[in-house]
Amino acid sequence: DAGVIQSPRHEVTEMGQEVTLRCKPISGHNSLFWYRQTMMRGLELLIYFNNNVPIDDSGMPEDRFSAKMPNASFSTLKIQPSEPRDSAVYFCASRYYPSGIPSGNTIYFGEGSWLTVV
Amino acid sequence: DQQVKQNSPSLSVQEGRISILNCDYTNSMFDYFLWYKKYPAEGPTFLISISSIKDKNEDGRFTVFLNKSAKHLSLHIVPSQPGDSAVYFCAASGWSDNQGGKLIFGQGTELSVKP
C-alpha cells in the first residue's frame, strides 16, 4: 500500500519566491495534517483538515502561509513570499477519522519536504 | 506555549541497558498519547500508544507508562539496541475533542545506543 506521498523531497529557493509543497494522503484517509519540524519546537502543527475542511489553522505562522485541500486525495502548502527562516522540513500526515476507537488517532507521516530558502 | 514537552534533547545509553525517555504535558484534556520514532531523512513512524484509562502498555521491548496525576509519560526500551538510535517524539491528543483530535508533539529526544 502506498503511504503518504510528498513532493518535492528537496527544494532550494531564493528569498521572496513562492514555494508550493504537495501531499497525497493515504487512500481512504479523511484527515490530513501539515507539520513543520524545527530544532526548537520539534514537530509543530501548522494546520489540519477533516473531510477536506480546515479545522484548525492556528499554527500557521503568518499570512505568508496558506494551505488548501481541494479534494480527498490532494493538499498543498504554499509559502509566498518565502524567507530564510522558513527553512525546515515540512511533513504531511493522514489518518482515518473517526474510526470509533482511540487508536484511530494514530497518524501516518510522509517522508517530508526539505525546504531551504537562501 | 508548549503543551507537550520533552526536556531532554538527547540521551546516550549502552547497548543492552534500559533507555528511558520522558515527556510532560500540561493539558488535562489530553486522553491519548503516542510515541513516534524518526530516523534521519525519513518521516516519523508510529511506535506505541496508550489511552488515559490505562497506566501501562507494553509491546515487545517497548513499554509506555502514564502518570495522569503528574501529567507525565515515559517510554522504556529494554534491552536497548543500536538500531534504536533515532529521535523519539511524544505526542498527545484529546480523543474527546469534537474537532477531530489533533496531535500535539513534543520537541523530540535523540537517543543514541552505543555498542
PDB file of N, CA, C and O in Angstrom, chain A residues 9 33 35 37 39-43 45 48 50 55-56 58 91 95 97-111 114, chain B residues 1-2 31-32 34 36 38 40-46 49 51 87 89 93-95 97-108:
ATOM      1  N   ARG A   9      10.788  16.385  -2.577  1.00  0.00           N
ATOM      2  CA  ARG A   9      11.526  15.917  -1.400  1.00  0.00           C
ATOM      3  C   ARG A   9      12.516  16.985  -0.933  1.00  0.00           C
ATOM      4  O   ARG A   9      12.743  17.144   0.262  1.00  0.00           O
ATOM      5  N   PHE A  33      -2.832  16.415   7.936  1.00  0.00           N
ATOM      6  CA  PHE A  33      -2.105  17.344   8.791  1.00  0.00           C
ATOM      7  C   PHE A  33      -0.865  17.853   8.057  1.00  0.00           C
ATOM      8  O   PHE A  33      -0.222  17.109   7.327  1.00  0.00           O
ATOM      9  N   TYR A  35       2.760  19.479   9.280  1.00  0.00           N
ATOM     10  CA  TYR A  35       3.647  19.785  10.397  1.00  0.00           C
ATOM     11  C   TYR A  35       4.947  20.368   9.855  1.00  0.00           C
ATOM     12  O   TYR A  35       5.348  20.095   8.725  1.00  0.00           O
ATOM     13  N   GLN A  37       9.031  20.681  11.136  1.00  0.00           N
ATOM     14  CA  GLN A  37      10.000  20.259  12.141  1.00  0.00           C
ATOM     15  C   GLN A  37      11.087  21.304  12.300  1.00  0.00           C
ATOM     16  O   GLN A  37      11.754  21.677  11.338  1.00  0.00           O
ATOM     17  N   MET A  39      14.276  22.655  15.295  1.00  0.00           N
ATOM     18  CA  MET A  39      15.048  22.216  16.448  1.00  0.00           C
ATOM     19  C   MET A  39      14.391  22.680  17.745  1.00  0.00           C
ATOM     20  O   MET A  39      14.337  21.948  18.725  1.00  0.00           O
ATOM     21  N   MET A  40      13.901  23.902  17.734  1.00  0.00           N
ATOM     22  CA  MET A  40      13.378  24.477  18.977  1.00  0.00           C
ATOM     23  C   MET A  40      12.006  23.927  19.355  1.00  0.00           C
ATOM     24  O   MET A  40      11.735  23.702  20.539  1.00  0.00           O
ATOM     25  N   ARG A  41      11.148  23.714  18.387  1.00  0.00           N
ATOM     26  CA  ARG A  41       9.761  23.380  18.686  1.00  0.00           C
ATOM     27  C   ARG A  41       9.370  21.960  18.295  1.00  0.00           C
ATOM     28  O   ARG A  41       8.215  21.576  18.465  1.00  0.00           O
ATOM     29  N   GLY A  42      10.335  21.218  17.773  1.00  0.00           N
ATOM     30  CA  GLY A  42      10.027  19.847  17.398  1.00  0.00           C
ATOM     31  C   GLY A  42       9.076  19.801  16.223  1.00  0.00           C
ATOM     32  O   GLY A  42       9.226  20.538  15.263  1.00  0.00           O
ATOM     33  N   LEU A  43       8.056  18.953  16.308  1.00  0.00           N
ATOM     34  CA  LEU A  43       7.049  18.840  15.256  1.00  0.00           C
ATOM     35  C   LEU A  43       5.903  19.796  15.586  1.00  0.00           C
ATOM     36  O   LEU A  43       5.092  19.543  16.464  1.00  0.00           O
ATOM     37  N   LEU A  45       2.492  21.671  14.669  1.00  0.00           N
ATOM     38  CA  LEU A  45       1.315  21.535  13.821  1.00  0.00           C
ATOM     39  C   LEU A  45       0.978  22.879  13.184  1.00  0.00           C
ATOM     40  O   LEU A  45       0.806  23.879  13.887  1.00  0.00           O
ATOM     41  N   TYR A  48      -4.671  21.418  10.131  1.00  0.00           N
ATOM     42  CA  TYR A  48      -5.180  20.116   9.768  1.00  0.00           C
ATOM     43  C   TYR A  48      -6.595  20.218   9.236  1.00  0.00           C
ATOM     44  O   TYR A  48      -7.329  21.167   9.539  1.00  0.00           O
ATOM     45  N   ASN A  50     -10.243  17.961   8.254  1.00  0.00           N
ATOM     46  CA  ASN A  50     -11.089  16.773   8.338  1.00  0.00           C
ATOM     47  C   ASN A  50     -12.064  16.842   7.172  1.00  0.00           C
ATOM     48  O   ASN A  50     -12.748  17.874   6.993  1.00  0.00           O
ATOM     49  N   ILE A  55      -9.811  22.587   9.908  1.00  0.00           N
ATOM     50  CA  ILE A  55     -10.389  22.590  11.244  1.00  0.00           C
ATOM     51  C   ILE A  55      -9.656  23.560  12.163  1.00  0.00           C
ATOM     52  O   ILE A  55     -10.266  24.268  12.948  1.00  0.00           O
ATOM     53  N   ASP A  56      -8.355  23.572  12.068  1.00  0.00           N
ATOM     54  CA  ASP A  56      -7.563  24.403  12.964  1.00  0.00           C
ATOM     55  C   ASP A  56      -6.314  24.860  12.215  1.00  0.00           C
ATOM     56  O   ASP A  56      -5.470  24.046  11.874  1.00  0.00           O
ATOM     57  N   SER A  58      -4.492  27.476  13.498  1.00  0.00           N
ATOM     58  CA  SER A  58      -3.871  28.395  14.454  1.00  0.00           C
ATOM     59  C   SER A  58      -2.345  28.286  14.481  1.00  0.00           C
ATOM     60  O   SER A  58      -1.665  29.186  14.958  1.00  0.00           O
ATOM     61  N   PHE A  91       6.308  18.205   7.005  1.00  0.00           N
ATOM     62  CA  PHE A  91       5.719  16.870   6.924  1.00  0.00           C
ATOM     63  C   PHE A  91       4.215  16.964   6.730  1.00  0.00           C
ATOM     64  O   PHE A  91       3.532  17.799   7.330  1.00  0.00           O
ATOM     65  N   ARG A  95      -4.787  10.281   8.412  1.00  0.00           N
ATOM     66  CA  ARG A  95      -5.412   9.216   9.207  1.00  0.00           C
ATOM     67  C   ARG A  95      -6.860   9.105   8.771  1.00  0.00           C
ATOM     68  O   ARG A  95      -7.398   9.997   8.082  1.00  0.00           O
ATOM     69  N   TYR A  97     -10.515   9.210  10.281  1.00  0.00           N
ATOM     70  CA  TYR A  97     -11.203   9.693  11.479  1.00  0.00           C
ATOM     71  C   TYR A  97     -12.657   9.961  11.164  1.00  0.00           C
ATOM     72  O   TYR A  97     -12.961  10.558  10.130  1.00  0.00           O
ATOM     73  N   PRO A  98     -13.644   9.633  12.022  1.00  0.00           N
ATOM     74  CA  PRO A  98     -13.412   8.869  13.245  1.00  0.00           C
ATOM     75  C   PRO A  98     -13.419   7.379  12.953  1.00  0.00           C
ATOM     76  O   PRO A  98     -14.183   6.903  12.142  1.00  0.00           O
ATOM     77  N   SER A  99     -12.565   6.688  13.609  1.00  0.00           N
ATOM     78  CA  SER A  99     -12.523   5.249  13.416  1.00  0.00           C
ATOM     79  C   SER A  99     -13.364   4.525  14.460  1.00  0.00           C
ATOM     80  O   SER A  99     -13.573   3.337  14.345  1.00  0.00           O
ATOM     81  N   GLY A 100     -13.773   5.263  15.486  1.00  0.00           N
ATOM     82  CA  GLY A 100     -14.580   4.645  16.538  1.00  0.00           C
ATOM     83  C   GLY A 100     -13.758   4.105  17.674  1.00  0.00           C
ATOM     84  O   GLY A 100     -14.282   3.668  18.682  1.00  0.00           O
ATOM     85  N   ILE A 101     -12.445   4.135  17.507  1.00  0.00           N
ATOM     86  CA  ILE A 101     -11.582   3.652  18.576  1.00  0.00           C
ATOM     87  C   ILE A 101     -10.461   4.659  18.799  1.00  0.00           C
ATOM     88  O   ILE A 101     -10.040   5.330  17.861  1.00  0.00           O
ATOM     89  N   PRO A 102      -9.991   4.794  20.030  1.00  0.00           N
ATOM     90  CA  PRO A 102      -8.947   5.791  20.310  1.00  0.00           C
ATOM     91  C   PRO A 102      -7.709   5.624  19.450  1.00  0.00           C
ATOM     92  O   PRO A 102      -7.079   6.601  19.072  1.00  0.00           O
ATOM     93  N   SER A 103      -7.374   4.387  19.108  1.00  0.00           N
ATOM     94  CA  SER A 103      -6.164   4.197  18.308  1.00  0.00           C
ATOM     95  C   SER A 103      -6.323   4.784  16.918  1.00  0.00           C
ATOM     96  O   SER A 103      -5.369   4.897  16.176  1.00  0.00           O
ATOM     97  N   GLY A 104      -7.535   5.189  16.595  1.00  0.00           N
ATOM     98  CA  GLY A 104      -7.711   5.878  15.322  1.00  0.00           C
ATOM     99  C   GLY A 104      -7.030   7.215  15.279  1.00  0.00           C
ATOM    100  O   GLY A 104      -6.958   7.845  14.239  1.00  0.00           O
ATOM    101  N   ASN A 105      -6.522   7.666  16.423  1.00  0.00           N
ATOM    102  CA  ASN A 105      -5.777   8.912  16.436  1.00  0.00           C
ATOM    103  C   ASN A 105      -4.364   8.752  15.936  1.00  0.00           C
ATOM    104  O   ASN A 105      -3.619   9.716  15.873  1.00  0.00           O
ATOM    105  N   THR A 106      -3.948   7.545  15.600  1.00  0.00           N
ATOM    106  CA  THR A 106      -2.619   7.345  15.040  1.00  0.00           C
ATOM    107  C   THR A 106      -2.568   7.944  13.648  1.00  0.00           C
ATOM    108  O   THR A 106      -3.417   7.672  12.810  1.00  0.00           O
ATOM    109  N   ILE A 107      -1.601   8.798  13.410  1.00  0.00           N
ATOM    110  CA  ILE A 107      -1.452   9.407  12.094  1.00  0.00           C
ATOM    111  C   ILE A 107      -0.197   8.858  11.418  1.00  0.00           C
ATOM    112  O   ILE A 107       0.731   8.413  12.087  1.00  0.00           O
ATOM    113  N   TYR A 108      -0.188   8.895  10.109  1.00  0.00           N
ATOM    114  CA  TYR A 108       0.889   8.314   9.315  1.00  0.00           C
ATOM    115  C   TYR A 108       1.545   9.419   8.495  1.00  0.00           C
ATOM    116  O   TYR A 108       0.859  10.149   7.777  1.00  0.00           O
ATOM    117  N   PHE A 109       2.843   9.498   8.625  1.00  0.00           N
ATOM    118  CA  PHE A 109       3.604  10.585   8.023  1.00  0.00           C
ATOM    119  C   PHE A 109       4.179  10.225   6.661  1.00  0.00           C
ATOM    120  O   PHE A 109       4.521   9.071   6.398  1.00  0.00           O
ATOM    121  N   GLY A 110       4.334  11.260   5.825  1.00  0.00           N
ATOM    122  CA  GLY A 110       5.142  11.137   4.636  1.00  0.00           C
ATOM    123  C   GLY A 110       6.612  11.311   4.989  1.00  0.00           C
ATOM    124  O   GLY A 110       6.965  11.482   6.167  1.00  0.00           O
ATOM    125  N   GLU A 111       7.456  11.296   3.988  1.00  0.00           N
ATOM    126  CA  GLU A 111       8.898  11.376   4.230  1.00  0.00           C
ATOM    127  C   GLU A 111       9.401  12.809   4.351  1.00  0.00           C
ATOM    128  O   GLU A 111      10.570  13.020   4.642  1.00  0.00           O
ATOM    129  N   TRP A 114      12.118  18.863   2.319  1.00  0.00           N
ATOM    130  CA  TRP A 114      13.192  19.646   2.918  1.00  0.00           C
ATOM    131  C   TRP A 114      13.296  20.960   2.160  1.00  0.00           C
ATOM    132  O   TRP A 114      13.692  20.987   1.003  1.00  0.00           O
TER     133      TRP A 114
ATOM    134  N   ASP B   1       3.812  28.374  23.455  1.00  0.00           N
ATOM    135  CA  ASP B   1       3.355  27.689  24.662  1.00  0.00           C
ATOM    136  C   ASP B   1       3.277  26.195  24.388  1.00  0.00           C
ATOM    137  O   ASP B   1       2.335  25.716  23.764  1.00  0.00           O
ATOM    138  N   GLN B   2       4.291  25.469  24.856  1.00  0.00           N
ATOM    139  CA  GLN B   2       4.392  24.046  24.565  1.00  0.00           C
ATOM    140  C   GLN B   2       3.465  23.260  25.485  1.00  0.00           C
ATOM    141  O   GLN B   2       3.653  23.245  26.693  1.00  0.00           O
ATOM    142  N   ASP B  31      -6.211  12.720  26.288  1.00  0.00           N
ATOM    143  CA  ASP B  31      -6.568  11.398  26.781  1.00  0.00           C
ATOM    144  C   ASP B  31      -6.011  10.271  25.931  1.00  0.00           C
ATOM    145  O   ASP B  31      -6.380   9.112  26.107  1.00  0.00           O
ATOM    146  N   TYR B  32      -5.128  10.601  25.028  1.00  0.00           N
ATOM    147  CA  TYR B  32      -4.493   9.566  24.225  1.00  0.00           C
ATOM    148  C   TYR B  32      -3.085  10.033  23.909  1.00  0.00           C
ATOM    149  O   TYR B  32      -2.888  11.186  23.506  1.00  0.00           O
ATOM    150  N   LEU B  34       0.954   9.049  22.320  1.00  0.00           N
ATOM    151  CA  LEU B  34       1.662   8.219  21.357  1.00  0.00           C
ATOM    152  C   LEU B  34       3.148   8.528  21.388  1.00  0.00           C
ATOM    153  O   LEU B  34       3.567   9.643  21.737  1.00  0.00           O
ATOM    154  N   TYR B  36       6.432   8.312  18.676  1.00  0.00           N
ATOM    155  CA  TYR B  36       6.882   8.120  17.315  1.00  0.00           C
ATOM    156  C   TYR B  36       8.406   8.083  17.317  1.00  0.00           C
ATOM    157  O   TYR B  36       9.062   8.721  18.130  1.00  0.00           O
ATOM    158  N   LYS B  38      11.843   8.531  14.757  1.00  0.00           N
ATOM    159  CA  LYS B  38      12.224   9.146  13.488  1.00  0.00           C
ATOM    160  C   LYS B  38      13.707   8.934  13.211  1.00  0.00           C
ATOM    161  O   LYS B  38      14.566   9.350  13.992  1.00  0.00           O
ATOM    162  N   PRO B  40      16.924   9.779  10.511  1.00  0.00           N
ATOM    163  CA  PRO B  40      17.277  10.892   9.623  1.00  0.00           C
ATOM    164  C   PRO B  40      16.735  10.699   8.214  1.00  0.00           C
ATOM    165  O   PRO B  40      16.721   9.579   7.702  1.00  0.00           O
ATOM    166  N   ALA B  41      16.280  11.768   7.626  1.00  0.00           N
ATOM    167  CA  ALA B  41      15.788  11.785   6.248  1.00  0.00           C
ATOM    168  C   ALA B  41      14.546  10.916   6.031  1.00  0.00           C
ATOM    169  O   ALA B  41      14.224  10.566   4.891  1.00  0.00           O
ATOM    170  N   GLU B  42      13.868  10.557   7.108  1.00  0.00           N
ATOM    171  CA  GLU B  42      12.613   9.817   6.988  1.00  0.00           C
ATOM    172  C   GLU B  42      11.529  10.519   7.787  1.00  0.00           C
ATOM    173  O   GLU B  42      11.811  11.342   8.667  1.00  0.00           O
ATOM    174  N   GLY B  43      10.273  10.174   7.503  1.00  0.00           N
ATOM    175  CA  GLY B  43       9.183  10.690   8.319  1.00  0.00           C
ATOM    176  C   GLY B  43       9.061   9.911   9.616  1.00  0.00           C
ATOM    177  O   GLY B  43       9.520   8.779   9.723  1.00  0.00           O
ATOM    178  N   PRO B  44       8.438  10.508  10.632  1.00  0.00           N
ATOM    179  CA  PRO B  44       8.212   9.785  11.890  1.00  0.00           C
ATOM    180  C   PRO B  44       7.321   8.564  11.658  1.00  0.00           C
ATOM    181  O   PRO B  44       6.393   8.612  10.851  1.00  0.00           O
ATOM    182  N   THR B  45       7.601   7.497  12.401  1.00  0.00           N
ATOM    183  CA  THR B  45       6.773   6.289  12.325  1.00  0.00           C
ATOM    184  C   THR B  45       6.219   5.973  13.703  1.00  0.00           C
ATOM    185  O   THR B  45       6.906   6.132  14.719  1.00  0.00           O
ATOM    186  N   PHE B  46       4.987   5.508  13.724  1.00  0.00           N
ATOM    187  CA  PHE B  46       4.310   5.201  14.970  1.00  0.00           C
ATOM    188  C   PHE B  46       4.994   4.050  15.690  1.00  0.00           C
ATOM    189  O   PHE B  46       5.380   3.042  15.067  1.00  0.00           O
ATOM    190  N   SER B  49       1.364   3.404  21.774  1.00  0.00           N
ATOM    191  CA  SER B  49       0.438   4.398  22.294  1.00  0.00           C
ATOM    192  C   SER B  49      -0.200   3.910  23.590  1.00  0.00           C
ATOM    193  O   SER B  49      -0.074   2.734  23.958  1.00  0.00           O
ATOM    194  N   SER B  51      -3.895   4.904  26.089  1.00  0.00           N
ATOM    195  CA  SER B  51      -5.036   5.767  26.380  1.00  0.00           C
ATOM    196  C   SER B  51      -5.038   6.100  27.864  1.00  0.00           C
ATOM    197  O   SER B  51      -4.404   5.416  28.663  1.00  0.00           O
ATOM    198  N   VAL B  87      15.475   9.725  16.753  1.00  0.00           N
ATOM    199  CA  VAL B  87      14.793  10.765  17.532  1.00  0.00           C
ATOM    200  C   VAL B  87      13.400  10.244  17.892  1.00  0.00           C
ATOM    201  O   VAL B  87      12.685   9.722  17.032  1.00  0.00           O
ATOM    202  N   PHE B  89       9.682  11.100  19.429  1.00  0.00           N
ATOM    203  CA  PHE B  89       8.730  12.178  19.685  1.00  0.00           C
ATOM    204  C   PHE B  89       7.558  11.634  20.500  1.00  0.00           C
ATOM    205  O   PHE B  89       6.999  10.589  20.182  1.00  0.00           O
ATOM    206  N   SER B  93      -3.141  13.742  22.371  1.00  0.00           N
ATOM    207  CA  SER B  93      -4.362  14.069  21.642  1.00  0.00           C
ATOM    208  C   SER B  93      -5.559  14.030  22.579  1.00  0.00           C
ATOM    209  O   SER B  93      -5.562  13.268  23.540  1.00  0.00           O
ATOM    210  N   GLY B  94      -6.548  14.868  22.263  1.00  0.00           N
ATOM    211  CA  GLY B  94      -7.807  14.812  23.001  1.00  0.00           C
ATOM    212  C   GLY B  94      -8.826  14.071  22.179  1.00  0.00           C
ATOM    213  O   GLY B  94      -9.462  14.651  21.303  1.00  0.00           O
ATOM    214  N   TRP B  95      -8.965  12.770  22.445  1.00  0.00           N
ATOM    215  CA  TRP B  95      -9.887  11.954  21.653  1.00  0.00           C
ATOM    216  C   TRP B  95     -11.300  12.496  21.710  1.00  0.00           C
ATOM    217  O   TRP B  95     -12.053  12.418  20.765  1.00  0.00           O
ATOM    218  N   ASP B  97     -12.107  15.452  21.834  1.00  0.00           N
ATOM    219  CA  ASP B  97     -12.173  16.746  21.179  1.00  0.00           C
ATOM    220  C   ASP B  97     -13.065  16.634  19.940  1.00  0.00           C
ATOM    221  O   ASP B  97     -12.755  15.916  19.014  1.00  0.00           O
ATOM    222  N   ASN B  98     -14.127  17.384  19.905  1.00  0.00           N
ATOM    223  CA  ASN B  98     -15.030  17.242  18.773  1.00  0.00           C
ATOM    224  C   ASN B  98     -14.493  17.886  17.503  1.00  0.00           C
ATOM    225  O   ASN B  98     -15.152  17.887  16.475  1.00  0.00           O
ATOM    226  N   GLN B  99     -13.287  18.410  17.603  1.00  0.00           N
ATOM    227  CA  GLN B  99     -12.669  18.945  16.405  1.00  0.00           C
ATOM    228  C   GLN B  99     -11.765  17.932  15.735  1.00  0.00           C
ATOM    229  O   GLN B  99     -11.035  18.269  14.832  1.00  0.00           O
ATOM    230  N   GLY B 100     -11.787  16.723  16.217  1.00  0.00           N
ATOM    231  CA  GLY B 100     -11.083  15.692  15.471  1.00  0.00           C
ATOM    232  C   GLY B 100      -9.781  15.232  16.058  1.00  0.00           C
ATOM    233  O   GLY B 100      -9.040  14.509  15.419  1.00  0.00           O
ATOM    234  N   GLY B 101      -9.486  15.620  17.278  1.00  0.00           N
ATOM    235  CA  GLY B 101      -8.334  15.040  17.950  1.00  0.00           C
ATOM    236  C   GLY B 101      -7.007  15.346  17.298  1.00  0.00           C
ATOM    237  O   GLY B 101      -6.328  14.443  16.814  1.00  0.00           O
ATOM    238  N   LYS B 102      -6.629  16.585  17.237  1.00  0.00           N
ATOM    239  CA  LYS B 102      -5.329  16.928  16.647  1.00  0.00           C
ATOM    240  C   LYS B 102      -4.224  16.440  17.564  1.00  0.00           C
ATOM    241  O   LYS B 102      -4.367  16.410  18.786  1.00  0.00           O
ATOM    242  N   LEU B 103      -3.127  16.038  16.982  1.00  0.00           N
ATOM    243  CA  LEU B 103      -1.968  15.539  17.720  1.00  0.00           C
ATOM    244  C   LEU B 103      -0.969  16.658  17.937  1.00  0.00           C
ATOM    245  O   LEU B 103      -0.536  17.303  16.983  1.00  0.00           O
ATOM    246  N   ILE B 104      -0.589  16.841  19.198  1.00  0.00           N
ATOM    247  CA  ILE B 104       0.422  17.825  19.559  1.00  0.00           C
ATOM    248  C   ILE B 104       1.690  17.073  19.940  1.00  0.00           C
ATOM    249  O   ILE B 104       1.655  16.190  20.799  1.00  0.00           O
ATOM    250  N   PHE B 105       2.811  17.453  19.327  1.00  0.00           N
ATOM    251  CA  PHE B 105       4.069  16.760  19.535  1.00  0.00           C
ATOM    252  C   PHE B 105       5.011  17.561  20.423  1.00  0.00           C
ATOM    253  O   PHE B 105       4.951  18.797  20.464  1.00  0.00           O
ATOM    254  N   GLY B 106       5.908  16.842  21.074  1.00  0.00           N
ATOM    255  CA  GLY B 106       6.995  17.461  21.805  1.00  0.00           C
ATOM    256  C   GLY B 106       8.161  17.766  20.882  1.00  0.00           C
ATOM    257  O   GLY B 106       8.086  17.568  19.663  1.00  0.00           O
ATOM    258  N   GLN B 107       9.262  18.236  21.495  1.00  0.00           N
ATOM    259  CA  GLN B 107      10.419  18.669  20.708  1.00  0.00           C
ATOM    260  C   GLN B 107      11.279  17.506  20.238  1.00  0.00           C
ATOM    261  O   GLN B 107      12.122  17.667  19.355  1.00  0.00           O
ATOM    262  N   GLY B 108      11.100  16.350  20.860  1.00  0.00           N
ATOM    263  CA  GLY B 108      11.890  15.184  20.480  1.00  0.00           C
ATOM    264  C   GLY B 108      13.103  14.977  21.374  1.00  0.00           C
ATOM    265  O   GLY B 108      13.667  15.930  21.924  1.00  0.00           O
TER     266      GLY B 108
END
